[in-house]
């Protein structure tokens, strides 16, 4: 019994697999796979694969999918799932090839899932069922190709041809091919319009959603920061969790905090720069396991416990601006630059540390002329805005507040960048025309406008700690929480001014993908495992566990029946020769062929007489003569010794004369 | 909270699933799977081009649905059913399908539609499904497969859909269908639906013809060894009151002298001529041996399978006893007390089987109405076979009362669990005589009934 009765049209499998390889720029692999699969229909060789061997191959394929998925997910986060889809045809090729080259060209249903095996033990009907994976594989390959294909229109047409190729195979026999072609053309056109419409719909939806671009956050350069100002299109987002933070202060345990990585004082050509590049090495106070970032220690401070990943054990730490001490048990090298950015080196890839911060003593901070510098291209524009708002005629505090109101009332948050044209620069376009942009626009524009009003400013970048996980009682900081804001020098201190509309965090949270919860669960699990492995000192049981897992994997791999498969090759044609059907050379088969071609074909299991009776009514076939011929055919076919009842030569002559008589009709 | 309204949701899921399976061809279902897969993967269209496959697949389905709406196929269908069927025994029947349209139709799907019966939450809760051991944990918790099986049982059968490769214009094709009844009673057929695929072969339009018919399904019967029921008269009053022939049913006994009041038709004219005085024929009223088959239908503390097996046991005994030259009274309670008689020109055995096919368990009344019915007719009985579901005081009292009246009694108790000999002795302690009590266990009925071979000597 076969579950799928759908025919796979000849050549479709090969064409699809080759198409997949071509779209992924791996056409030699696609070509080889396509030839191997299509050749199965031409060569007489078959492998005798038992049900048990199919089960093992299926298990191996499942393990391969899980391992590939885990590796890709670990390396590429949620993008890894798409890579997995892209590579599924390759991972599943072995089981499909096994089906193609097996005797029955089918896979036992019990090979698909362990639950089916359990059911088959209780229900014999399940044990006898088989499944044909060819068409599901064709469509899976097509979707895999779509994941890795370059954005060209040709993809749509070629995919359409492959889908219609499949549909041609299932077209009802009595339907007019011309009408079918009309239907196909209509479907292709409608599909084309639909996918263009989907594109436009996505554009509209994008305006309502917010995302953040993916950046190499831990390797932020604290001397130079290239912004995405002027970038056209949509900024990519990432859900990757990069920090888990526990706030131990009960009074502020759910308060949002800006975590600054770096600050810059000069804007030029779409990038912010830190002019003073000097760095200072921090020394650890061993007995306290503490690095002091500043001598200015407040009387009362707060503490955050931060767990974060580092790439190759180094990166720039995201800390509250008022941080004064870092507490970390293990050894590491810490450097601090002139603007308070802390870079860590020679640390493990998972860093669990505590940072102390709090309002420092009223001690004046430094400012330089660079904090008032405006690029020449923007001088006029900024002066116009200052005049417009009258910022130079009010106090700095009033000016910062007025600018805040101005942005809140007239500007929108968006990650979609329009075409700027040739006349306006991106920042001018933002301020004067589009009036929408992401936080870098607001932070940069805010800093430059305040500078034009005579207030020293800087540009700060880092993350907003705002997503609180009540279940785990900690803050989660994702890559999409990356943020930029303005620092203004007011009253002898640098004050944080966030001009980005406050809705941005809520908007981007709403646009979180559906798999975020699954991703978070896996991420927390990975983090906990990593923490256990990296942070905890190794003991004997840890090594036993790892070695056990390794041995289990080796044992599973050894179960693959490579040798058995090699040994059991045999020729398909030999089987055919060994079973000679008596009477299979009866001349009557010519009449059957003729009638099948011109009338309705004989159904499987339908006897010749019943079939002839059926078609004689519909096609007005004279039955008397045919009846005699059928009786003679039955003698040849089923009376093996024939007992001289039917003389072959005269029977052949009768058949030929019947065919001759009915050839024209 | 999960269980609230789950039956209603199961019904919806089942209806939608049925609709999809019938409307979409296997190719259509594959295209639907592609829509789901490409929709999930291509939901963010800036990431990849899956949305293009999604768009094309949706367009194909949409157009197929529109084209199918214009795909008018016309058929004329008739169904030929057998008169009766038996639970668990497959039957074959025919449907004649005539293509009344002017063009050939191919790749047709034939659905013989039964009147669907959905189980209630209570029925689902009480349903003990032996197949649930095959289910995985999720299915066991959610309960949909169990509901589905119960719905099939309530409906009575499942008729597999049939495929018909083609029917020419004005041609009639005779299709053989088969079904296996899953329960006794009536299986009601609603109509025949013929599905024709659209031009693309992925979606079907349906031609529906209402043909309402009912098929009576008799209870399952087991082989029962021949039971020699004792037939002494026991001073019964009256003869056969339900004789099929008009007039007196009497046996010629001899001749006697005429007494005033004798009917003229009894005069034996030849003897009168020979002796010279009026002589009449003397007749003796014919008394038949009358047995009772008492079926316990009180199911408060019994399971559905236990009751069904009790009905099957009763049906098996009906066939066995009714072969003998005697009358058989079937007594049971279904809303009210019933007594049906068969044998010796009264009614055919088929009649009792049809009654047993439709008997229902009684959940609300006590055992007393049945006991009253039996006591009321006990004066006419020679022997009684009681098929009981329990062995409690009220049942023991009835059996005792019958035995006191000198009626031979055989008690067959259908149980769900196996009882040890000690338990049986304890449960069946009646004057220290347990030879007439027979325990048969659900799932082991045939072996249990085979032990009745010793019943001939078991009547006391």
GROMACS .gro file of C-alpha atoms in nm, chain B residues 18-409:
model
  392
  683UNK     CA    1  -1.315   1.633   0.586
  684UNK     CA    2  -1.381   1.931   0.364
  685UNK     CA    3  -1.013   1.965   0.282
  686UNK     CA    4  -0.967   1.596   0.215
  687UNK     CA    5  -1.260   1.581  -0.022
  688UNK     CA    6  -1.223   1.914  -0.194
  689UNK     CA    7  -0.849   1.900  -0.251
  690UNK     CA    8  -0.695   1.625  -0.456
  691UNK     CA    9  -0.361   1.482  -0.332
  692UNK     CA   10  -0.190   1.729  -0.567
  693UNK     CA   11  -0.399   2.010  -0.420
  694UNK     CA   12  -0.301   1.909  -0.070
  695UNK     CA   13   0.063   1.916  -0.173
  696UNK     CA   14   0.016   2.269  -0.311
  697UNK     CA   15  -0.147   2.367   0.021
  698UNK     CA   16   0.155   2.229   0.209
  699UNK     CA   17   0.379   2.436  -0.018
  700UNK     CA   18   0.170   2.745   0.064
  701UNK     CA   19   0.217   2.687   0.437
  702UNK     CA   20   0.590   2.612   0.410
  703UNK     CA   21   0.669   2.900   0.177
  704UNK     CA   22   0.443   3.131   0.380
  705UNK     CA   23   0.632   3.056   0.701
  706UNK     CA   24   0.975   3.078   0.543
  707UNK     CA   25   0.894   3.377   0.325
  708UNK     CA   26   0.698   3.581   0.579
  709UNK     CA   27   0.972   3.841   0.571
  710UNK     CA   28   0.992   3.894   0.198
  711UNK     CA   29   1.315   4.087   0.218
  712UNK     CA   30   1.499   3.778   0.339
  713UNK     CA   31   1.432   3.539   0.052
  714UNK     CA   32   1.216   3.465  -0.249
  715UNK     CA   33   0.985   3.207  -0.093
  716UNK     CA   34   0.705   3.457  -0.110
  717UNK     CA   35   0.712   3.422  -0.491
  718UNK     CA   36   0.640   3.049  -0.462
  719UNK     CA   37   0.374   3.138  -0.206
  720UNK     CA   38   0.212   3.388  -0.445
  721UNK     CA   39   0.206   3.143  -0.733
  722UNK     CA   40   0.068   2.860  -0.521
  723UNK     CA   41  -0.205   3.082  -0.375
  724UNK     CA   42  -0.295   3.198  -0.726
  725UNK     CA   43  -0.318   2.837  -0.844
  726UNK     CA   44  -0.548   2.740  -0.559
  727UNK     CA   45  -0.758   3.055  -0.603
  728UNK     CA   46  -0.802   3.001  -0.975
  729UNK     CA   47  -0.873   2.631  -0.927
  730UNK     CA   48  -1.152   2.716  -0.682
  731UNK     CA   49  -1.301   2.964  -0.931
  732UNK     CA   50  -1.271   2.722  -1.224
  733UNK     CA   51  -1.426   2.443  -1.015
  734UNK     CA   52  -1.732   2.663  -0.954
  735UNK     CA   53  -1.800   2.653  -1.328
  736UNK     CA   54  -1.726   2.285  -1.356
  737UNK     CA   55  -2.081   2.151  -1.375
  738UNK     CA   56  -2.097   1.775  -1.381
  739UNK     CA   57  -2.426   1.585  -1.379
  740UNK     CA   58  -2.481   1.231  -1.265
  741UNK     CA   59  -2.765   1.006  -1.167
  742UNK     CA   60  -2.694   0.763  -0.884
  743UNK     CA   61  -2.875   0.465  -0.735
  744UNK     CA   62  -2.774   0.249  -0.442
  745UNK     CA   63  -2.846  -0.120  -0.383
  746UNK     CA   64  -2.809  -0.225  -0.021
  747UNK     CA   65  -2.835  -0.573   0.132
  748UNK     CA   66  -3.139  -0.615   0.365
  749UNK     CA   67  -2.938  -0.663   0.682
  750UNK     CA   68  -2.583  -0.665   0.806
  751UNK     CA   69  -2.402  -0.784   1.116
  752UNK     CA   70  -2.164  -0.594   1.342
  753UNK     CA   71  -1.804  -0.657   1.241
  754UNK     CA   72  -1.895  -0.847   0.924
  755UNK     CA   73  -1.801  -0.659   0.604
  756UNK     CA   74  -2.078  -0.618   0.350
  757UNK     CA   75  -2.060  -0.526  -0.017
  758UNK     CA   76  -2.313  -0.316  -0.199
  759UNK     CA   77  -2.340  -0.133  -0.527
  760UNK     CA   78  -2.382   0.218  -0.653
  761UNK     CA   79  -2.476   0.279  -1.014
  762UNK     CA   80  -2.344   0.606  -1.146
  763UNK     CA   81  -2.473   0.740  -1.475
  764UNK     CA   82  -2.304   1.032  -1.643
  765UNK     CA   83  -2.600   1.236  -1.771
  766UNK     CA   84  -2.378   1.513  -1.906
  767UNK     CA   85  -2.279   1.527  -2.270
  768UNK     CA   86  -1.907   1.481  -2.212
  769UNK     CA   87  -1.674   1.230  -2.055
  770UNK     CA   88  -1.577   1.282  -1.688
  771UNK     CA   89  -1.254   1.145  -1.544
  772UNK     CA   90  -1.068   1.112  -1.214
  773UNK     CA   91  -1.387   1.113  -1.011
  774UNK     CA   92  -1.418   1.070  -0.637
  775UNK     CA   93  -1.725   0.885  -0.511
  776UNK     CA   94  -1.837   0.952  -0.156
  777UNK     CA   95  -2.131   0.762  -0.013
  778UNK     CA   96  -2.236   0.994   0.265
  779UNK     CA   97  -2.364   0.853   0.595
  780UNK     CA   98  -2.562   1.054   0.847
  781UNK     CA   99  -2.286   1.161   1.085
  782UNK     CA  100  -2.339   1.126   1.459
  783UNK     CA  101  -2.118   1.330   1.689
  784UNK     CA  102  -2.047   1.201   2.038
  785UNK     CA  103  -2.127   1.417   2.338
  786UNK     CA  104  -1.872   1.510   2.603
  787UNK     CA  105  -2.026   1.255   2.840
  788UNK     CA  106  -2.009   0.978   2.581
  789UNK     CA  107  -1.649   1.066   2.506
  790UNK     CA  108  -1.568   1.062   2.875
  791UNK     CA  109  -1.724   0.716   2.915
  792UNK     CA  110  -1.576   0.572   2.598
  793UNK     CA  111  -1.307   0.317   2.669
  794UNK     CA  112  -1.102   0.279   2.359
  795UNK     CA  113  -0.874  -0.023   2.330
  796UNK     CA  114  -0.685   0.148   2.048
  797UNK     CA  115  -0.571   0.434   2.270
  798UNK     CA  116  -0.266   0.228   2.368
  799UNK     CA  117  -0.134   0.298   2.018
  800UNK     CA  118  -0.160   0.672   2.060
  801UNK     CA  119   0.118   0.904   2.159
  802UNK     CA  120   0.098   1.116   2.472
  803UNK     CA  121  -0.030   1.426   2.291
  804UNK     CA  122  -0.318   1.236   2.131
  805UNK     CA  123  -0.406   1.076   2.462
  806UNK     CA  124  -0.418   1.414   2.638
  807UNK     CA  125  -0.608   1.599   2.365
  808UNK     CA  126  -0.836   1.307   2.285
  809UNK     CA  127  -0.915   1.386   1.921
  810UNK     CA  128  -0.836   1.039   1.778
  811UNK     CA  129  -1.055   0.886   2.049
  812UNK     CA  130  -1.336   1.126   1.962
  813UNK     CA  131  -1.292   1.044   1.595
  814UNK     CA  132  -1.318   0.670   1.654
  815UNK     CA  133  -1.623   0.716   1.875
  816UNK     CA  134  -1.785   0.936   1.607
  817UNK     CA  135  -1.730   0.658   1.353
  818UNK     CA  136  -1.883   0.404   1.589
  819UNK     CA  137  -2.183   0.628   1.652
  820UNK     CA  138  -2.226   0.683   1.280
  821UNK     CA  139  -2.219   0.308   1.240
  822UNK     CA  140  -1.956   0.261   0.975
  823UNK     CA  141  -1.706   0.433   0.757
  824UNK     CA  142  -1.746   0.406   0.385
  825UNK     CA  143  -1.411   0.450   0.213
  826UNK     CA  144  -1.415   0.694  -0.076
  827UNK     CA  145  -1.386   0.535  -0.418
  828UNK     CA  146  -1.204   0.661  -0.722
  829UNK     CA  147  -1.348   0.622  -1.067
  830UNK     CA  148  -1.109   0.673  -1.354
  831UNK     CA  149  -1.368   0.783  -1.608
  832UNK     CA  150  -1.731   0.766  -1.714
  833UNK     CA  151  -1.825   0.837  -2.073
  834UNK     CA  152  -2.123   1.049  -2.165
  835UNK     CA  153  -2.450   0.865  -2.092
  836UNK     CA  154  -2.260   0.566  -1.959
  837UNK     CA  155  -2.356   0.388  -1.636
  838UNK     CA  156  -2.088   0.240  -1.417
  839UNK     CA  157  -2.158  -0.005  -1.139
  840UNK     CA  158  -1.930   0.052  -0.842
  841UNK     CA  159  -1.888  -0.197  -0.564
  842UNK     CA  160  -1.843  -0.044  -0.221
  843UNK     CA  161  -1.790  -0.216   0.107
  844UNK     CA  162  -1.831  -0.123   0.468
  845UNK     CA  163  -1.791  -0.291   0.801
  846UNK     CA  164  -2.064  -0.202   1.052
  847UNK     CA  165  -1.916  -0.085   1.379
  848UNK     CA  166  -2.232  -0.102   1.587
  849UNK     CA  167  -2.581  -0.257   1.578
  850UNK     CA  168  -2.896  -0.063   1.492
  851UNK     CA  169  -2.966   0.139   1.183
  852UNK     CA  170  -2.695   0.292   0.966
  853UNK     CA  171  -2.852   0.579   0.779
  854UNK     CA  172  -2.730   0.673   0.435
  855UNK     CA  173  -2.782   1.030   0.322
  856UNK     CA  174  -2.671   1.055  -0.036
  857UNK     CA  175  -2.404   1.004  -0.296
  858UNK     CA  176  -2.152   1.278  -0.374
  859UNK     CA  177  -1.949   1.267  -0.692
  860UNK     CA  178  -1.638   1.487  -0.697
  861UNK     CA  179  -1.500   1.613  -1.031
  862UNK     CA  180  -1.154   1.775  -1.043
  863UNK     CA  181  -1.106   2.116  -1.196
  864UNK     CA  182  -0.888   2.180  -1.501
  865UNK     CA  183  -0.567   2.185  -1.293
  866UNK     CA  184  -0.654   1.869  -1.103
  867UNK     CA  185  -0.607   2.024  -0.758
  868UNK     CA  186  -0.961   2.113  -0.647
  869UNK     CA  187  -1.291   1.928  -0.682
  870UNK     CA  188  -1.646   2.041  -0.732
  871UNK     CA  189  -1.918   1.805  -0.612
  872UNK     CA  190  -2.241   1.675  -0.756
  873UNK     CA  191  -2.471   1.571  -0.470
  874UNK     CA  192  -2.769   1.339  -0.491
  875UNK     CA  193  -2.979   1.267  -0.186
  876UNK     CA  194  -3.061   0.897  -0.149
  877UNK     CA  195  -3.182   0.836   0.204
  878UNK     CA  196  -3.178   0.472   0.307
  879UNK     CA  197  -3.126   0.275   0.626
  880UNK     CA  198  -2.940  -0.049   0.677
  881UNK     CA  199  -3.026  -0.262   0.979
  882UNK     CA  200  -2.723  -0.402   1.153
  883UNK     CA  201  -2.785  -0.704   1.372
  884UNK     CA  202  -2.583  -0.770   1.687
  885UNK     CA  203  -2.274  -0.978   1.668
  886UNK     CA  204  -2.348  -1.346   1.729
  887UNK     CA  205  -2.126  -1.612   1.880
  888UNK     CA  206  -2.142  -1.986   1.825
  889UNK     CA  207  -2.333  -2.141   2.114
  890UNK     CA  208  -2.345  -2.515   2.184
  891UNK     CA  209  -2.688  -2.670   2.145
  892UNK     CA  210  -2.879  -2.621   2.469
  893UNK     CA  211  -3.142  -2.886   2.548
  894UNK     CA  212  -3.402  -2.686   2.737
  895UNK     CA  213  -3.643  -2.893   2.952
  896UNK     CA  214  -4.000  -2.889   2.819
  897UNK     CA  215  -4.242  -3.025   3.083
  898UNK     CA  216  -4.584  -2.859   3.089
  899UNK     CA  217  -4.574  -2.733   3.442
  900UNK     CA  218  -4.957  -2.689   3.449
  901UNK     CA  219  -4.956  -2.404   3.200
  902UNK     CA  220  -5.286  -2.241   3.129
  903UNK     CA  221  -5.419  -2.183   2.778
  904UNK     CA  222  -5.266  -2.255   2.441
  905UNK     CA  223  -5.107  -2.047   2.178
  906UNK     CA  224  -5.280  -1.716   2.178
  907UNK     CA  225  -5.082  -1.581   1.889
  908UNK     CA  226  -5.149  -1.863   1.642
  909UNK     CA  227  -5.095  -1.765   1.284
  910UNK     CA  228  -5.401  -1.965   1.164
  911UNK     CA  229  -5.759  -1.871   1.246
  912UNK     CA  230  -5.953  -2.114   1.460
  913UNK     CA  231  -5.866  -2.356   1.731
  914UNK     CA  232  -5.531  -2.504   1.747
  915UNK     CA  233  -5.596  -2.848   1.899
  916UNK     CA  234  -5.477  -3.204   1.875
  917UNK     CA  235  -5.720  -3.496   1.791
  918UNK     CA  236  -5.744  -3.717   2.097
  919UNK     CA  237  -6.035  -3.962   2.044
  920UNK     CA  238  -6.410  -3.998   2.017
  921UNK     CA  239  -6.672  -3.960   2.285
  922UNK     CA  240  -7.051  -3.937   2.316
  923UNK     CA  241  -7.218  -3.616   2.224
  924UNK     CA  242  -7.290  -3.376   2.506
  925UNK     CA  243  -7.528  -3.087   2.464
  926UNK     CA  244  -7.341  -2.781   2.360
  927UNK     CA  245  -7.078  -2.960   2.149
  928UNK     CA  246  -7.034  -2.784   1.815
  929UNK     CA  247  -7.177  -2.959   1.512
  930UNK     CA  248  -6.844  -2.947   1.330
  931UNK     CA  249  -6.701  -3.186   1.591
  932UNK     CA  250  -6.966  -3.452   1.512
  933UNK     CA  251  -6.806  -3.768   1.371
  934UNK     CA  252  -7.068  -3.858   1.119
  935UNK     CA  253  -6.937  -4.197   1.023
  936UNK     CA  254  -6.933  -4.317   1.387
  937UNK     CA  255  -7.286  -4.182   1.440
  938UNK     CA  256  -7.395  -4.382   1.133
  939UNK     CA  257  -7.218  -4.692   1.260
  940UNK     CA  258  -7.336  -4.672   1.622
  941UNK     CA  259  -7.666  -4.488   1.578
  942UNK     CA  260  -7.593  -4.233   1.843
  943UNK     CA  261  -7.419  -3.903   1.811
  944UNK     CA  262  -7.044  -3.928   1.859
  945UNK     CA  263  -6.813  -3.631   1.856
  946UNK     CA  264  -6.440  -3.595   1.810
  947UNK     CA  265  -6.252  -3.521   2.128
  948UNK     CA  266  -5.963  -3.273   2.107
  949UNK     CA  267  -5.692  -3.190   2.348
  950UNK     CA  268  -5.567  -2.835   2.368
  951UNK     CA  269  -5.212  -2.802   2.244
  952UNK     CA  270  -4.970  -2.660   2.491
  953UNK     CA  271  -4.629  -2.541   2.378
  954UNK     CA  272  -4.322  -2.533   2.591
  955UNK     CA  273  -4.239  -2.171   2.658
  956UNK     CA  274  -3.892  -2.042   2.738
  957UNK     CA  275  -3.792  -1.693   2.841
  958UNK     CA  276  -3.479  -1.504   2.746
  959UNK     CA  277  -3.441  -1.225   2.997
  960UNK     CA  278  -3.198  -0.950   2.899
  961UNK     CA  279  -3.067  -0.721   3.167
  962UNK     CA  280  -3.048  -0.367   3.023
  963UNK     CA  281  -2.967  -0.173   3.341
  964UNK     CA  282  -2.638  -0.005   3.267
  965UNK     CA  283  -2.577   0.243   3.550
  966UNK     CA  284  -2.255   0.078   3.658
  967UNK     CA  285  -2.173  -0.112   3.343
  968UNK     CA  286  -1.967  -0.015   3.045
  969UNK     CA  287  -2.084   0.011   2.687
  970UNK     CA  288  -1.880  -0.292   2.569
  971UNK     CA  289  -2.024  -0.499   2.853
  972UNK     CA  290  -2.380  -0.411   2.748
  973UNK     CA  291  -2.304  -0.475   2.382
  974UNK     CA  292  -2.164  -0.815   2.464
  975UNK     CA  293  -2.473  -0.896   2.669
  976UNK     CA  294  -2.690  -0.813   2.367
  977UNK     CA  295  -2.464  -1.031   2.149
  978UNK     CA  296  -2.497  -1.318   2.395
  979UNK     CA  297  -2.877  -1.276   2.390
  980UNK     CA  298  -2.876  -1.273   2.007
  981UNK     CA  299  -2.663  -1.587   1.998
  982UNK     CA  300  -2.902  -1.762   2.237
  983UNK     CA  301  -3.206  -1.651   2.035
  984UNK     CA  302  -3.074  -1.837   1.733
  985UNK     CA  303  -2.997  -2.140   1.943
  986UNK     CA  304  -3.325  -2.166   2.133
  987UNK     CA  305  -3.558  -2.057   1.853
  988UNK     CA  306  -3.461  -2.358   1.644
  989UNK     CA  307  -3.639  -2.581   1.893
  990UNK     CA  308  -4.007  -2.670   1.894
  991UNK     CA  309  -4.100  -2.417   2.155
  992UNK     CA  310  -4.194  -2.057   2.212
  993UNK     CA  311  -3.935  -1.806   2.317
  994UNK     CA  312  -4.022  -1.487   2.504
  995UNK     CA  313  -3.763  -1.210   2.491
  996UNK     CA  314  -3.806  -0.980   2.791
  997UNK     CA  315  -3.619  -0.658   2.856
  998UNK     CA  316  -3.674  -0.298   2.955
  999UNK     CA  317  -3.599  -0.007   2.722
 1000UNK     CA  318  -3.789   0.296   2.858
 1001UNK     CA  319  -4.071   0.046   2.938
 1002UNK     CA  320  -4.097  -0.330   2.984
 1003UNK     CA  321  -4.127  -0.539   2.666
 1004UNK     CA  322  -4.208  -0.902   2.594
 1005UNK     CA  323  -4.175  -1.036   2.241
 1006UNK     CA  324  -4.261  -1.394   2.151
 1007UNK     CA  325  -4.125  -1.605   1.868
 1008UNK     CA  326  -4.153  -1.968   1.752
 1009UNK     CA  327  -4.433  -2.196   1.632
 1010UNK     CA  328  -4.594  -1.964   1.375
 1011UNK     CA  329  -4.578  -1.657   1.596
 1012UNK     CA  330  -4.284  -1.473   1.449
 1013UNK     CA  331  -3.958  -1.545   1.278
 1014UNK     CA  332  -3.631  -1.548   1.468
 1015UNK     CA  333  -3.525  -1.256   1.248
 1016UNK     CA  334  -3.786  -1.054   1.431
 1017UNK     CA  335  -3.614  -1.094   1.766
 1018UNK     CA  336  -3.274  -1.019   1.616
 1019UNK     CA  337  -3.409  -0.696   1.471
 1020UNK     CA  338  -3.543  -0.603   1.813
 1021UNK     CA  339  -3.211  -0.683   1.973
 1022UNK     CA  340  -3.041  -0.468   1.708
 1023UNK     CA  341  -3.220  -0.165   1.846
 1024UNK     CA  342  -3.228  -0.227   2.219
 1025UNK     CA  343  -3.071   0.045   2.433
 1026UNK     CA  344  -2.927   0.038   2.783
 1027UNK     CA  345  -3.152   0.177   3.056
 1028UNK     CA  346  -2.976   0.423   3.284
 1029UNK     CA  347  -3.260   0.575   3.484
 1030UNK     CA  348  -3.484   0.298   3.617
 1031UNK     CA  349  -3.426   0.024   3.872
 1032UNK     CA  350  -3.425  -0.348   3.793
 1033UNK     CA  351  -3.778  -0.385   3.941
 1034UNK     CA  352  -3.984  -0.330   3.615
 1035UNK     CA  353  -3.808  -0.622   3.450
 1036UNK     CA  354  -3.852  -0.837   3.759
 1037UNK     CA  355  -4.225  -0.753   3.762
 1038UNK     CA  356  -4.260  -0.840   3.392
 1039UNK     CA  357  -4.092  -1.177   3.446
 1040UNK     CA  358  -4.296  -1.255   3.755
 1041UNK     CA  359  -4.615  -1.163   3.568
 1042UNK     CA  360  -4.547  -1.417   3.294
 1043UNK     CA  361  -4.372  -1.674   3.508
 1044UNK     CA  362  -4.678  -1.897   3.517
 1045UNK     CA  363  -4.636  -1.976   3.146
 1046UNK     CA  364  -4.267  -2.050   3.152
 1047UNK     CA  365  -4.090  -2.381   3.146
 1048UNK     CA  366  -3.743  -2.241   3.168
 1049UNK     CA  367  -3.563  -1.911   3.160
 1050UNK     CA  368  -3.222  -1.792   3.046
 1051UNK     CA  369  -3.117  -1.471   3.218
 1052UNK     CA  370  -2.842  -1.265   3.055
 1053UNK     CA  371  -2.737  -1.034   3.335
 1054UNK     CA  372  -2.490  -0.751   3.371
 1055UNK     CA  373  -2.455  -0.772   3.747
 1056UNK     CA  374  -2.521  -1.020   4.020
 1057UNK     CA  375  -2.673  -0.819   4.301
 1058UNK     CA  376  -2.953  -0.875   4.549
 1059UNK     CA  377  -3.242  -0.770   4.320
 1060UNK     CA  378  -3.123  -1.008   4.049
 1061UNK     CA  379  -3.067  -1.287   4.295
 1062UNK     CA  380  -3.420  -1.234   4.429
 1063UNK     CA  381  -3.570  -1.265   4.080
 1064UNK     CA  382  -3.377  -1.581   4.000
 1065UNK     CA  383  -3.472  -1.728   4.336
 1066UNK     CA  384  -3.838  -1.650   4.276
 1067UNK     CA  385  -3.829  -1.827   3.939
 1068UNK     CA  386  -3.661  -2.131   4.086
 1069UNK     CA  387  -3.913  -2.146   4.367
 1070UNK     CA  388  -4.185  -2.161   4.101
 1071UNK     CA  389  -4.012  -2.467   3.962
 1072UNK     CA  390  -3.885  -2.294   3.650
 1073UNK     CA  391  -3.552  -2.411   3.523
 1074UNK     CA  392  -3.312  -2.116   3.520
   0.00000   0.00000   0.00000
